[in-house]
Amino acid sequence: MTDLTAGLLAGTLDLLILKTLSFGALHGYGIAQNIRRFSGDALRVEEGSLYPALQRMQVKGWVRSQLQRTPTGRTGRYYELTDDGRTQLGHESESFLRSAAATTRVLRSTAG
Amino acid sequence: MTLRELIGRLAAWRRREELDRELTDELQEHLTLLEEEYEREGLSPAEARAAAHRRLGHLASTRAESRDAWGFPALERRLQDLRYALRGLRRSPGFTVAAILTLALGIGANAAMFAVLDRVMFRPYPLLRDPSTVNRVYLQTTFQGRRSTNTVFPYTRFADLQRETQSFSHYAAVSEWRFAVGRGDDTRVRKVAGVSAAFFGFFDAAPVHGRYFTASEDALPLGTTVAVISAAFWRREFGGDDVVGRQLKVGSLDYRIVGVAPADFVGTVSGEPPEVFVPITTIAANLGPYSRDTYWLDYRWDWVEMLVRRKPGVSVEAANADLTQAYVRSRAQARELNPRVMADSLVQPRGLAGPVKTAAGPERGDDATVLLWVSGVAIVVLLIACASVANLMVARLLQRRREVSIRLALGVSRRRLLAQFIAESLLLSALGLAAGLVFAQWSGTLIRALLLPEGSAFNLAQDARTFAVGIALVLLTTLLTALGPMVIAGRGELGAMLRGGGRDGAARRSRVRSALLVFQVALSVVLLIGAGLFVRSFGAARALPLGYDAGPVVEAVLDARGESLGDEQQAQLQRQMLEAAEAIPGVEAATTMNTRLFRSNTADLWVPGVDSVASLGRFNFQLGSPSYFQVMRIAIIRGRGFDASDRQGSVRVAIVSEAMAERLWPDREALGQCLHVSLGDGGPAIGAPCTTVVGIAGNTRQQALVDDDPMLTYYLVAEQFAPGALLPIALRLRTSDPTAHVERIRAALTRAMPGDGLAVVRPMQEMVDNQSSAWRLGATLFTMFGGLALLVASVGLYGVISYDVTTRAHELGLRRALGAQAGDVLRLVVGQGLRVTALGVIVGALLALGASRWVEPLLFRVRATDPVTYAAVLGTMLAVALVASLVPARRALGADPMQALRGE
């Protein structure tokens, strides 16, 4: 399992959060769970980076939040994508896929 | 940061406390969910709890990081640092006051010097439109390698340059005078500017009343007598009434007031603003019929300054070339009238479109040069102050090492620690600026009196440019004073020092402090040497034998103000005035004179047997009455002085100075020789009657204080050579303080003048003092700043040594306990202080020697390497160091050696 930390993959963390939220509103715990689940247990979000990222994205206007009742009956803060967030997701996934493809090509290249 | 993000941050910042609460709840909720998850996986509640905490990481730091998204974390941290610094400073008031005062001296001195330099050299005149395109015209000639630059020239030259150039859209001639203005009791001598009608077009300054005068009122050969008055004059003398159309007597002519200039309008003068502006074509008429009839025709009289505005797109270089060509043509014109105008090939005439302020121009004069030097000195004082404060800050850092180490242990980053040092420096510098501006403004009277032309305004508080420079100085001092702690922290010495406790860090940290101290001592030595050199120059200038004694003499310039008198009446008036002067109580003797001190008058001179008198030097003449030599106390070495028999109509006689006799008749007796003199009205000198030399007078410095050449002077009898003139009168008083009698004499002489006529009286010594003003200025300011530097450096020395003694108290006590004598300890401590000082003194002396080449031209009869000055300064510095280290050394002796032993 790989821990996503604030260093190298910070941009990727934003992307993963945006993608996760594109399926519907979630609270922080849910976002962490979903990233882990979607990645087939390969990626784990460090909670210490998750919350600062969420605050940042709120200020940037990509994400908004409101208090809702959780399925377990408690009150939790649910995050959802704004229209800007959706646009941002489009841009970021596009550029991520492009650079991933390029990186892959480099890695698979053979001499000559 | 996008606008949207900015708004988001602002919005979040406004409700940050609420957001913080919500975040805390949210993280708690997350923790609970994690715990439940771990319990589901089979961990015990306690284990689950621990694991959940591990996962979420440090709760507090997660919160802190999340908070960074709200508001402006960097800014908030800086504010926090400032608050922290403020608390720290408040805890040690002694350090704070010392640092602020030291910086205030440095910053205040620089702010004040900038304010002065700005006024004298840089700041454009108020209301001047588009100052970058406005130039003053400078005319240069270079004769036998000596360049002379003129900003004042004949009106005819101004007219020629205007006619012959194409580079400029506006031309104005300007000339400043002091004329009697008003009638009767209200008459005062005021500054009057003669200006071209086009002058007002250089400014964005509509008249507040009436209008400015027009080109047709400023026409050759004689302008219309109309005047524009300044707003200050209008308010003070007319109470702001409607004055347009009223009559105002200015000098010898009656003018009609046509307008009032706006409040800020000062034209292009330095110092006291003019109160009346009149067409420049009326100035000559004001001075008399001769100047009125000739000023626009010949090239004899230099009196006009010239302003131009370059046309759009015309570079300064192009304008210079244009002016040079026009100057050459104008010289050709002048040569037609006077064949003695030298060939262009000999003098390389050049015209320059230079800065409007002459102090910034090609020939700035000694005063402005000294001003630039002193500004350099002010910067040195600032550097010394910074070194001193940096030193104090290092000491303080060492005292606070426990606090610092605790903060480092708590995870405060090194960068943050540095930011806090800087915040402290910034705070000190800003407070230093505030105190410095108060200090500079407070000493403003002194500064104005010393450095600015009479009548200049000087208010730092309302001066945005000075304030901006002050802010820049604060940033500079912040960096410089934070440097000491930063060097220590940056070199990783902090940790070592902290670990080592008090004792073994001592050697290393004192190296930084000693370096700062050497720097301070060295710069102080440089300043003190500068001070010493200027003091000695000033002393040498004052000690010069003048050949006369101006001390108790006052001069009275008589102004008949246009009362038209015939030659005979004028001669009679002159006699009456001389008698009136002699009749004033307290007057020992009075004489007429035509050449005031440090002015020069030459006449066409022919001497039988001498080929070309002009090639032997510049011979100045002085007209006087019989008591001239008594009034001036000029010695008669051989022959006789003037006496009552030398009158109009009797045989013409002259007295020549020793230097002149030697120059004209090197191997003959001068007494009895013939001078043929023409004062300009009676044709060439060769046809003039013989004036017999009857006496040889001692050499005098009447034309220039320091130049030896003008001691070529000859004295003629006023009545024989200028019977119809109204000459100034010199009065010798029986008192050593003529200033106290100036007003009484002015009143008495003014009463004796007919009509609106008046006398302007001032002590002659003023003019002598003005001649040595550059050295006096240098001596005063260097001494002031040198004294400050000495004070700051000795306090720094004392601080360092006394701190070392405190930290070494233990060691010194042990030495005593083990048998060291008091003398040994004294030698140890004092020796350390003297070593540092000696090093600084050597470095300083070397720096001063290196700079001597540039100071030399500013000095007078003192070499820049003057051994007396060097010895005195080095001695003073070492003596001060001795005292500064003796005090803490004696304290070290007072410590009880047994205490040190018990501590071991």
GROMACS .gro file of N, CA, C and O in nm, chain B residues 426-461:
model
  144
  538LEU      N    1   1.332   4.516   1.263
  538LEU     CA    2   1.239   4.603   1.191
  538LEU      C    3   1.171   4.698   1.288
  538LEU      O    4   1.160   4.819   1.265
  539LEU      N    5   1.127   4.641   1.398
  539LEU     CA    6   1.057   4.721   1.498
  539LEU      C    7   1.150   4.829   1.553
  539LEU      O    8   1.113   4.946   1.562
  540LEU      N    9   1.274   4.789   1.585
  540LEU     CA   10   1.370   4.886   1.638
  540LEU      C   11   1.398   4.995   1.536
  540LEU      O   12   1.402   5.114   1.568
  541SER      N   13   1.415   4.954   1.408
  541SER     CA   14   1.446   5.052   1.305
  541SER      C   15   1.331   5.149   1.285
  541SER      O   16   1.351   5.268   1.267
  542ALA      N   17   1.208   5.095   1.286
  542ALA     CA   18   1.092   5.182   1.265
  542ALA      C   19   1.080   5.282   1.378
  542ALA      O   20   1.057   5.401   1.355
  543LEU      N   21   1.101   5.234   1.501
  543LEU     CA   22   1.098   5.327   1.615
  543LEU      C   23   1.214   5.425   1.604
  543LEU      O   24   1.200   5.543   1.636
  544GLY      N   25   1.329   5.374   1.554
  544GLY     CA   26   1.444   5.461   1.533
  544GLY      C   27   1.413   5.571   1.433
  544GLY      O   28   1.452   5.685   1.450
  545LEU      N   29   1.340   5.535   1.327
  545LEU     CA   30   1.301   5.634   1.226
  545LEU      C   31   1.213   5.742   1.290
  545LEU      O   32   1.236   5.862   1.270
  546ALA      N   33   1.114   5.697   1.366
  546ALA     CA   34   1.023   5.794   1.429
  546ALA      C   35   1.103   5.889   1.518
  546ALA      O   36   1.092   6.012   1.506
  547ALA      N   37   1.188   5.831   1.604
  547ALA     CA   38   1.268   5.915   1.693
  547ALA      C   39   1.365   6.001   1.612
  547ALA      O   40   1.388   6.117   1.644
  548GLY      N   41   1.419   5.941   1.504
  548GLY     CA   42   1.516   6.012   1.421
  548GLY      C   43   1.454   6.133   1.352
  548GLY      O   44   1.517   6.238   1.341
  549LEU      N   45   1.330   6.118   1.304
  549LEU     CA   46   1.265   6.231   1.237
  549LEU      C   47   1.239   6.343   1.337
  549LEU      O   48   1.257   6.461   1.306
  550VAL      N   49   1.198   6.304   1.458
  550VAL     CA   50   1.177   6.406   1.562
  550VAL      C   51   1.309   6.479   1.588
  550VAL      O   52   1.316   6.601   1.589
  551PHE      N   53   1.415   6.399   1.602
  551PHE     CA   54   1.548   6.453   1.629
  551PHE      C   55   1.593   6.545   1.516
  551PHE      O   56   1.645   6.655   1.538
  552ALA      N   57   1.569   6.500   1.390
  552ALA     CA   58   1.613   6.580   1.275
  552ALA      C   59   1.533   6.710   1.266
  552ALA      O   60   1.588   6.816   1.237
  553GLN      N   61   1.404   6.701   1.291
  553GLN     CA   62   1.321   6.820   1.283
  553GLN      C   63   1.360   6.918   1.393
  553GLN      O   64   1.367   7.038   1.373
  554TRP      N   65   1.391   6.859   1.508
  554TRP     CA   66   1.427   6.939   1.624
  554TRP      C   67   1.557   7.014   1.599
  554TRP      O   68   1.573   7.129   1.635
  555SER      N   69   1.650   6.946   1.533
  555SER     CA   70   1.777   7.012   1.501
  555SER      C   71   1.766   7.087   1.368
  555SER      O   72   1.865   7.130   1.312
  556GLY      N   73   1.641   7.101   1.318
  556GLY     CA   74   1.619   7.162   1.187
  556GLY      C   75   1.672   7.305   1.178
  556GLY      O   76   1.725   7.345   1.075
  557THR      N   77   1.659   7.378   1.286
  557THR     CA   78   1.705   7.517   1.285
  557THR      C   79   1.854   7.521   1.256
  557THR      O   80   1.902   7.598   1.173
  558LEU      N   81   1.924   7.432   1.325
  558LEU     CA   82   2.068   7.424   1.305
  558LEU      C   83   2.101   7.385   1.162
  558LEU      O   84   2.184   7.446   1.095
  559ILE      N   85   2.031   7.280   1.114
  559ILE     CA   86   2.057   7.231   0.980
  559ILE      C   87   2.029   7.339   0.877
  559ILE      O   88   2.108   7.364   0.786
  560ARG      N   89   1.917   7.409   0.897
  560ARG     CA   90   1.882   7.512   0.800
  560ARG      C   91   1.986   7.622   0.801
  560ARG      O   92   2.032   7.667   0.697
  561ALA      N   93   2.026   7.661   0.921
  561ALA     CA   94   2.123   7.770   0.930
  561ALA      C   95   2.256   7.729   0.865
  561ALA      O   96   2.320   7.809   0.799
  562LEU      N   97   2.293   7.601   0.885
  562LEU     CA   98   2.423   7.559   0.834
  562LEU      C   99   2.421   7.530   0.685
  562LEU      O  100   2.514   7.559   0.614
  563LEU      N  101   2.314   7.467   0.638
  563LEU     CA  102   2.321   7.401   0.509
  563LEU      C  103   2.232   7.458   0.401
  563LEU      O  104   2.254   7.435   0.284
  564LEU      N  105   2.127   7.528   0.438
  564LEU     CA  106   2.033   7.569   0.334
  564LEU      C  107   2.044   7.719   0.311
  564LEU      O  108   2.078   7.793   0.402
  565PRO      N  109   2.015   7.760   0.187
  565PRO     CA  110   2.015   7.904   0.161
  565PRO      C  111   1.916   7.972   0.254
  565PRO      O  112   1.815   7.913   0.293
  566GLU      N  113   1.947   8.094   0.290
  566GLU     CA  114   1.863   8.169   0.381
  566GLU      C  115   1.716   8.166   0.336
  566GLU      O  116   1.686   8.184   0.219
  567GLY      N  117   1.628   8.145   0.432
  567GLY     CA  118   1.486   8.155   0.400
  567GLY      C  119   1.424   8.029   0.346
  567GLY      O  120   1.306   8.027   0.311
  568SER      N  121   1.499   7.917   0.339
  568SER     CA  122   1.440   7.793   0.288
  568SER      C  123   1.345   7.735   0.392
  568SER      O  124   1.367   7.746   0.511
  569ALA      N  125   1.239   7.672   0.341
  569ALA     CA  126   1.148   7.602   0.431
  569ALA      C  127   1.207   7.466   0.463
  569ALA      O  128   1.277   7.407   0.382
  570PHE      N  129   1.183   7.417   0.584
  570PHE     CA  130   1.239   7.286   0.621
  570PHE      C  131   1.142   7.221   0.718
  570PHE      O  132   1.143   7.250   0.836
  571ASN      N  133   1.054   7.139   0.665
  571ASN     CA  134   0.962   7.068   0.753
  571ASN      C  135   0.958   6.922   0.712
  571ASN      O  136   0.898   6.885   0.612
  572LEU      N  137   1.026   6.839   0.792
  572LEU     CA  138   1.039   6.699   0.755
  572LEU      C  139   0.906   6.626   0.763
  572LEU      O  140   0.880   6.535   0.685
  573ALA      N  141   0.823   6.666   0.858
  573ALA     CA  142   0.700   6.591   0.884
  573ALA      C  143   0.609   6.592   0.760
  573ALA      O  144   0.538   6.495   0.733
   0.00000   0.00000   0.00000
